[in-house]
Amino acid sequence: MTPQQVSLIQSSWAQVVPIREQAATLFYDTLFTMDPALRPLFKGDMSEQGRKLMGVLGVVVASLERLQELVPTVQALGAKHVGYGVRNAHYDTVGQALLQTLELGLGPAFTEPVRDAWATAYATLAGVMQEAAAASPQAA
């Protein structure tokens, strides 16, 4: 990721933070519309799940300039998600839902460079998670 992409993600994220609860709801509504089969993977309170998602995204966004420090945490998330039943194909759907949520939430501020930056960040981190998931003993 380039410094410009990091800056675009961080500045756009600052616009999401005030609407994070609505963004989380929109994200999960979008995700389950795209793939209703994903709904049973989420067993707990969806409000709490949304808070966790927004918290993780906040940490990721704040850590993008130190991506290597974030990798072990992202790897652990990938390994953990195997136990939830997450499969490789789900990562594509989650990425699409994230981009659509950002587009709806940010409106005209979701420019093509902002979209590309988020897509690059997501692809990078999802790849790390998928590699960790594949290496997880639970994946066997």
PDB file of C-alpha atoms in Angstrom:
ATOM      1  CA  MET A   1       0.000   0.000   0.000  1.00  0.00           C
ATOM      2  CA  THR A   2       1.198   3.455  -0.806  1.00  0.00           C
ATOM      3  CA  PRO A   3       1.269   6.302   1.717  1.00  0.00           C
ATOM      4  CA  GLN A   4      -1.446   7.992  -0.372  1.00  0.00           C
ATOM      5  CA  GLN A   5      -3.689   4.919  -0.071  1.00  0.00           C
ATOM      6  CA  VAL A   6      -3.136   4.804   3.684  1.00  0.00           C
ATOM      7  CA  SER A   7      -4.050   8.477   3.911  1.00  0.00           C
ATOM      8  CA  LEU A   8      -7.214   7.956   1.847  1.00  0.00           C
ATOM      9  CA  ILE A   9      -8.315   5.059   4.028  1.00  0.00           C
ATOM     10  CA  GLN A  10      -7.626   6.932   7.244  1.00  0.00           C
ATOM     11  CA  SER A  11      -9.414  10.106   6.137  1.00  0.00           C
ATOM     12  CA  SER A  12     -12.424   8.195   4.834  1.00  0.00           C
ATOM     13  CA  TRP A  13     -12.531   6.093   8.003  1.00  0.00           C
ATOM     14  CA  ALA A  14     -12.724   9.312  10.028  1.00  0.00           C
ATOM     15  CA  GLN A  15     -15.995   9.977   8.200  1.00  0.00           C
ATOM     16  CA  VAL A  16     -17.322   6.500   9.053  1.00  0.00           C
ATOM     17  CA  VAL A  17     -16.558   6.672  12.779  1.00  0.00           C
ATOM     18  CA  PRO A  18     -19.477   9.003  13.635  1.00  0.00           C
ATOM     19  CA  ILE A  19     -21.893   6.630  11.874  1.00  0.00           C
ATOM     20  CA  ARG A  20     -20.177   3.380  12.848  1.00  0.00           C
ATOM     21  CA  GLU A  21     -23.289   1.756  14.365  1.00  0.00           C
ATOM     22  CA  GLN A  22     -25.331   2.433  11.245  1.00  0.00           C
ATOM     23  CA  ALA A  23     -22.393   1.353   9.080  1.00  0.00           C
ATOM     24  CA  ALA A  24     -22.119  -1.948  10.962  1.00  0.00           C
ATOM     25  CA  THR A  25     -25.838  -2.601  10.531  1.00  0.00           C
ATOM     26  CA  LEU A  26     -25.614  -1.715   6.845  1.00  0.00           C
ATOM     27  CA  PHE A  27     -22.592  -3.979   6.424  1.00  0.00           C
ATOM     28  CA  TYR A  28     -24.298  -7.038   7.888  1.00  0.00           C
ATOM     29  CA  ASP A  29     -27.564  -6.333   6.059  1.00  0.00           C
ATOM     30  CA  THR A  30     -25.583  -6.108   2.820  1.00  0.00           C
ATOM     31  CA  LEU A  31     -23.557  -9.223   3.598  1.00  0.00           C
ATOM     32  CA  PHE A  32     -26.617 -11.331   4.368  1.00  0.00           C
ATOM     33  CA  THR A  33     -28.418 -10.044   1.281  1.00  0.00           C
ATOM     34  CA  MET A  34     -25.430 -10.995  -0.870  1.00  0.00           C
ATOM     35  CA  ASP A  35     -25.163 -14.443   0.717  1.00  0.00           C
ATOM     36  CA  PRO A  36     -27.957 -15.492   3.091  1.00  0.00           C
ATOM     37  CA  ALA A  37     -26.042 -18.716   3.834  1.00  0.00           C
ATOM     38  CA  LEU A  38     -23.584 -16.625   5.876  1.00  0.00           C
ATOM     39  CA  ARG A  39     -26.216 -15.632   8.464  1.00  0.00           C
ATOM     40  CA  PRO A  40     -25.943 -18.879  10.503  1.00  0.00           C
ATOM     41  CA  LEU A  41     -22.196 -18.270  10.973  1.00  0.00           C
ATOM     42  CA  PHE A  42     -23.093 -15.374  13.289  1.00  0.00           C
ATOM     43  CA  LYS A  43     -24.504 -16.787  16.492  1.00  0.00           C
ATOM     44  CA  GLY A  44     -24.355 -13.872  18.928  1.00  0.00           C
ATOM     45  CA  ASP A  45     -25.911 -10.464  19.320  1.00  0.00           C
ATOM     46  CA  MET A  46     -25.460  -8.641  16.023  1.00  0.00           C
ATOM     47  CA  SER A  47     -25.142  -5.251  17.733  1.00  0.00           C
ATOM     48  CA  GLU A  48     -22.179  -6.599  19.667  1.00  0.00           C
ATOM     49  CA  GLN A  49     -20.807  -8.187  16.503  1.00  0.00           C
ATOM     50  CA  GLY A  50     -21.086  -4.807  14.775  1.00  0.00           C
ATOM     51  CA  ARG A  51     -19.187  -3.112  17.608  1.00  0.00           C
ATOM     52  CA  LYS A  52     -16.451  -5.734  17.344  1.00  0.00           C
ATOM     53  CA  LEU A  53     -16.232  -5.263  13.577  1.00  0.00           C
ATOM     54  CA  MET A  54     -15.952  -1.497  13.878  1.00  0.00           C
ATOM     55  CA  GLY A  55     -13.358  -1.879  16.637  1.00  0.00           C
ATOM     56  CA  VAL A  56     -11.225  -4.210  14.533  1.00  0.00           C
ATOM     57  CA  LEU A  57     -11.522  -1.935  11.512  1.00  0.00           C
ATOM     58  CA  GLY A  58     -10.485   1.022  13.663  1.00  0.00           C
ATOM     59  CA  VAL A  59      -7.376  -0.805  14.862  1.00  0.00           C
ATOM     60  CA  VAL A  60      -6.521  -1.880  11.324  1.00  0.00           C
ATOM     61  CA  VAL A  61      -6.944   1.618   9.923  1.00  0.00           C
ATOM     62  CA  ALA A  62      -4.830   3.111  12.705  1.00  0.00           C
ATOM     63  CA  SER A  63      -2.119   0.494  12.092  1.00  0.00           C
ATOM     64  CA  LEU A  64      -1.836   0.665   8.314  1.00  0.00           C
ATOM     65  CA  GLU A  65       1.417   2.602   8.474  1.00  0.00           C
ATOM     66  CA  ARG A  66       2.869  -0.269  10.525  1.00  0.00           C
ATOM     67  CA  LEU A  67       1.316  -3.142   8.626  1.00  0.00           C
ATOM     68  CA  GLN A  68       4.003  -5.661   9.606  1.00  0.00           C
ATOM     69  CA  GLU A  69       3.096  -5.163  13.278  1.00  0.00           C
ATOM     70  CA  LEU A  70      -0.517  -5.964  12.440  1.00  0.00           C
ATOM     71  CA  VAL A  71       0.202  -9.211  10.577  1.00  0.00           C
ATOM     72  CA  PRO A  72       0.329 -11.547  13.627  1.00  0.00           C
ATOM     73  CA  THR A  73      -3.048 -10.268  14.827  1.00  0.00           C
ATOM     74  CA  VAL A  74      -4.562 -10.684  11.372  1.00  0.00           C
ATOM     75  CA  GLN A  75      -3.110 -14.188  11.124  1.00  0.00           C
ATOM     76  CA  ALA A  76      -4.686 -15.098  14.457  1.00  0.00           C
ATOM     77  CA  LEU A  77      -8.033 -13.789  13.211  1.00  0.00           C
ATOM     78  CA  GLY A  78      -7.747 -15.911  10.083  1.00  0.00           C
ATOM     79  CA  ALA A  79      -7.006 -19.049  12.079  1.00  0.00           C
ATOM     80  CA  LYS A  80      -9.833 -18.284  14.505  1.00  0.00           C
ATOM     81  CA  HIS A  81     -12.353 -17.769  11.711  1.00  0.00           C
ATOM     82  CA  VAL A  82     -11.779 -21.326  10.452  1.00  0.00           C
ATOM     83  CA  GLY A  83     -13.555 -22.511  13.589  1.00  0.00           C
ATOM     84  CA  TYR A  84     -16.524 -20.313  12.743  1.00  0.00           C
ATOM     85  CA  GLY A  85     -16.935 -22.035   9.386  1.00  0.00           C
ATOM     86  CA  VAL A  86     -15.481 -19.257   7.244  1.00  0.00           C
ATOM     87  CA  ARG A  87     -14.358 -20.443   3.822  1.00  0.00           C
ATOM     88  CA  ASN A  88     -12.171 -18.746   1.186  1.00  0.00           C
ATOM     89  CA  ALA A  89     -15.168 -17.779  -0.958  1.00  0.00           C
ATOM     90  CA  HIS A  90     -16.638 -15.866   1.986  1.00  0.00           C
ATOM     91  CA  TYR A  91     -13.754 -13.406   1.910  1.00  0.00           C
ATOM     92  CA  ASP A  92     -14.795 -12.164  -1.533  1.00  0.00           C
ATOM     93  CA  THR A  93     -18.359 -11.593  -0.350  1.00  0.00           C
ATOM     94  CA  VAL A  94     -17.183  -9.787   2.777  1.00  0.00           C
ATOM     95  CA  GLY A  95     -14.929  -7.561   0.667  1.00  0.00           C
ATOM     96  CA  GLN A  96     -17.793  -6.702  -1.673  1.00  0.00           C
ATOM     97  CA  ALA A  97     -20.082  -5.960   1.287  1.00  0.00           C
ATOM     98  CA  LEU A  98     -17.425  -3.743   2.860  1.00  0.00           C
ATOM     99  CA  LEU A  99     -16.932  -1.719  -0.315  1.00  0.00           C
ATOM    100  CA  GLN A 100     -20.670  -1.375  -0.861  1.00  0.00           C
ATOM    101  CA  THR A 101     -21.146  -0.260   2.755  1.00  0.00           C
ATOM    102  CA  LEU A 102     -18.415   2.343   2.393  1.00  0.00           C
ATOM    103  CA  GLU A 103     -19.895   3.550  -0.880  1.00  0.00           C
ATOM    104  CA  LEU A 104     -23.348   3.980   0.663  1.00  0.00           C
ATOM    105  CA  GLY A 105     -22.020   5.461   3.900  1.00  0.00           C
ATOM    106  CA  LEU A 106     -19.562   7.911   2.360  1.00  0.00           C
ATOM    107  CA  GLY A 107     -21.586   8.901  -0.685  1.00  0.00           C
ATOM    108  CA  PRO A 108     -19.667  11.223  -3.036  1.00  0.00           C
ATOM    109  CA  ALA A 109     -16.588  11.019  -0.781  1.00  0.00           C
ATOM    110  CA  PHE A 110     -16.192   7.394  -1.893  1.00  0.00           C
ATOM    111  CA  THR A 111     -14.153   8.250  -4.969  1.00  0.00           C
ATOM    112  CA  GLU A 112     -12.422   5.760  -7.223  1.00  0.00           C
ATOM    113  CA  PRO A 113      -9.036   6.309  -5.480  1.00  0.00           C
ATOM    114  CA  VAL A 114     -10.713   5.747  -2.082  1.00  0.00           C
ATOM    115  CA  ARG A 115     -12.369   2.575  -3.387  1.00  0.00           C
ATOM    116  CA  ASP A 116      -9.053   1.326  -4.790  1.00  0.00           C
ATOM    117  CA  ALA A 117      -7.269   2.029  -1.508  1.00  0.00           C
ATOM    118  CA  TRP A 118      -9.849   0.132   0.539  1.00  0.00           C
ATOM    119  CA  ALA A 119      -9.902  -2.730  -1.968  1.00  0.00           C
ATOM    120  CA  THR A 120      -6.109  -3.000  -1.816  1.00  0.00           C
ATOM    121  CA  ALA A 121      -6.065  -2.962   1.982  1.00  0.00           C
ATOM    122  CA  TYR A 122      -8.842  -5.531   2.203  1.00  0.00           C
ATOM    123  CA  ALA A 123      -7.223  -7.832  -0.373  1.00  0.00           C
ATOM    124  CA  THR A 124      -3.906  -7.645   1.466  1.00  0.00           C
ATOM    125  CA  LEU A 125      -5.365  -8.421   4.880  1.00  0.00           C
ATOM    126  CA  ALA A 126      -7.819 -11.032   3.604  1.00  0.00           C
ATOM    127  CA  GLY A 127      -4.900 -12.776   1.905  1.00  0.00           C
ATOM    128  CA  VAL A 128      -3.014 -12.897   5.203  1.00  0.00           C
ATOM    129  CA  MET A 129      -6.099 -14.282   6.943  1.00  0.00           C
ATOM    130  CA  GLN A 130      -6.646 -16.913   4.249  1.00  0.00           C
ATOM    131  CA  GLU A 131      -3.024 -18.071   4.404  1.00  0.00           C
ATOM    132  CA  ALA A 132      -3.265 -18.404   8.182  1.00  0.00           C
ATOM    133  CA  ALA A 133      -6.569 -20.212   7.879  1.00  0.00           C
ATOM    134  CA  ALA A 134      -5.085 -22.713   5.422  1.00  0.00           C
ATOM    135  CA  ALA A 135      -2.199 -23.388   7.801  1.00  0.00           C
ATOM    136  CA  SER A 136      -4.500 -23.763  10.813  1.00  0.00           C
ATOM    137  CA  PRO A 137      -4.865 -27.268  12.300  1.00  0.00           C
ATOM    138  CA  GLN A 138      -8.639 -26.704  12.162  1.00  0.00           C
ATOM    139  CA  ALA A 139      -8.451 -26.380   8.368  1.00  0.00           C
ATOM    140  CA  ALA A 140      -7.370 -29.987   7.964  1.00  0.00           C
TER     141      ALA A 140
END
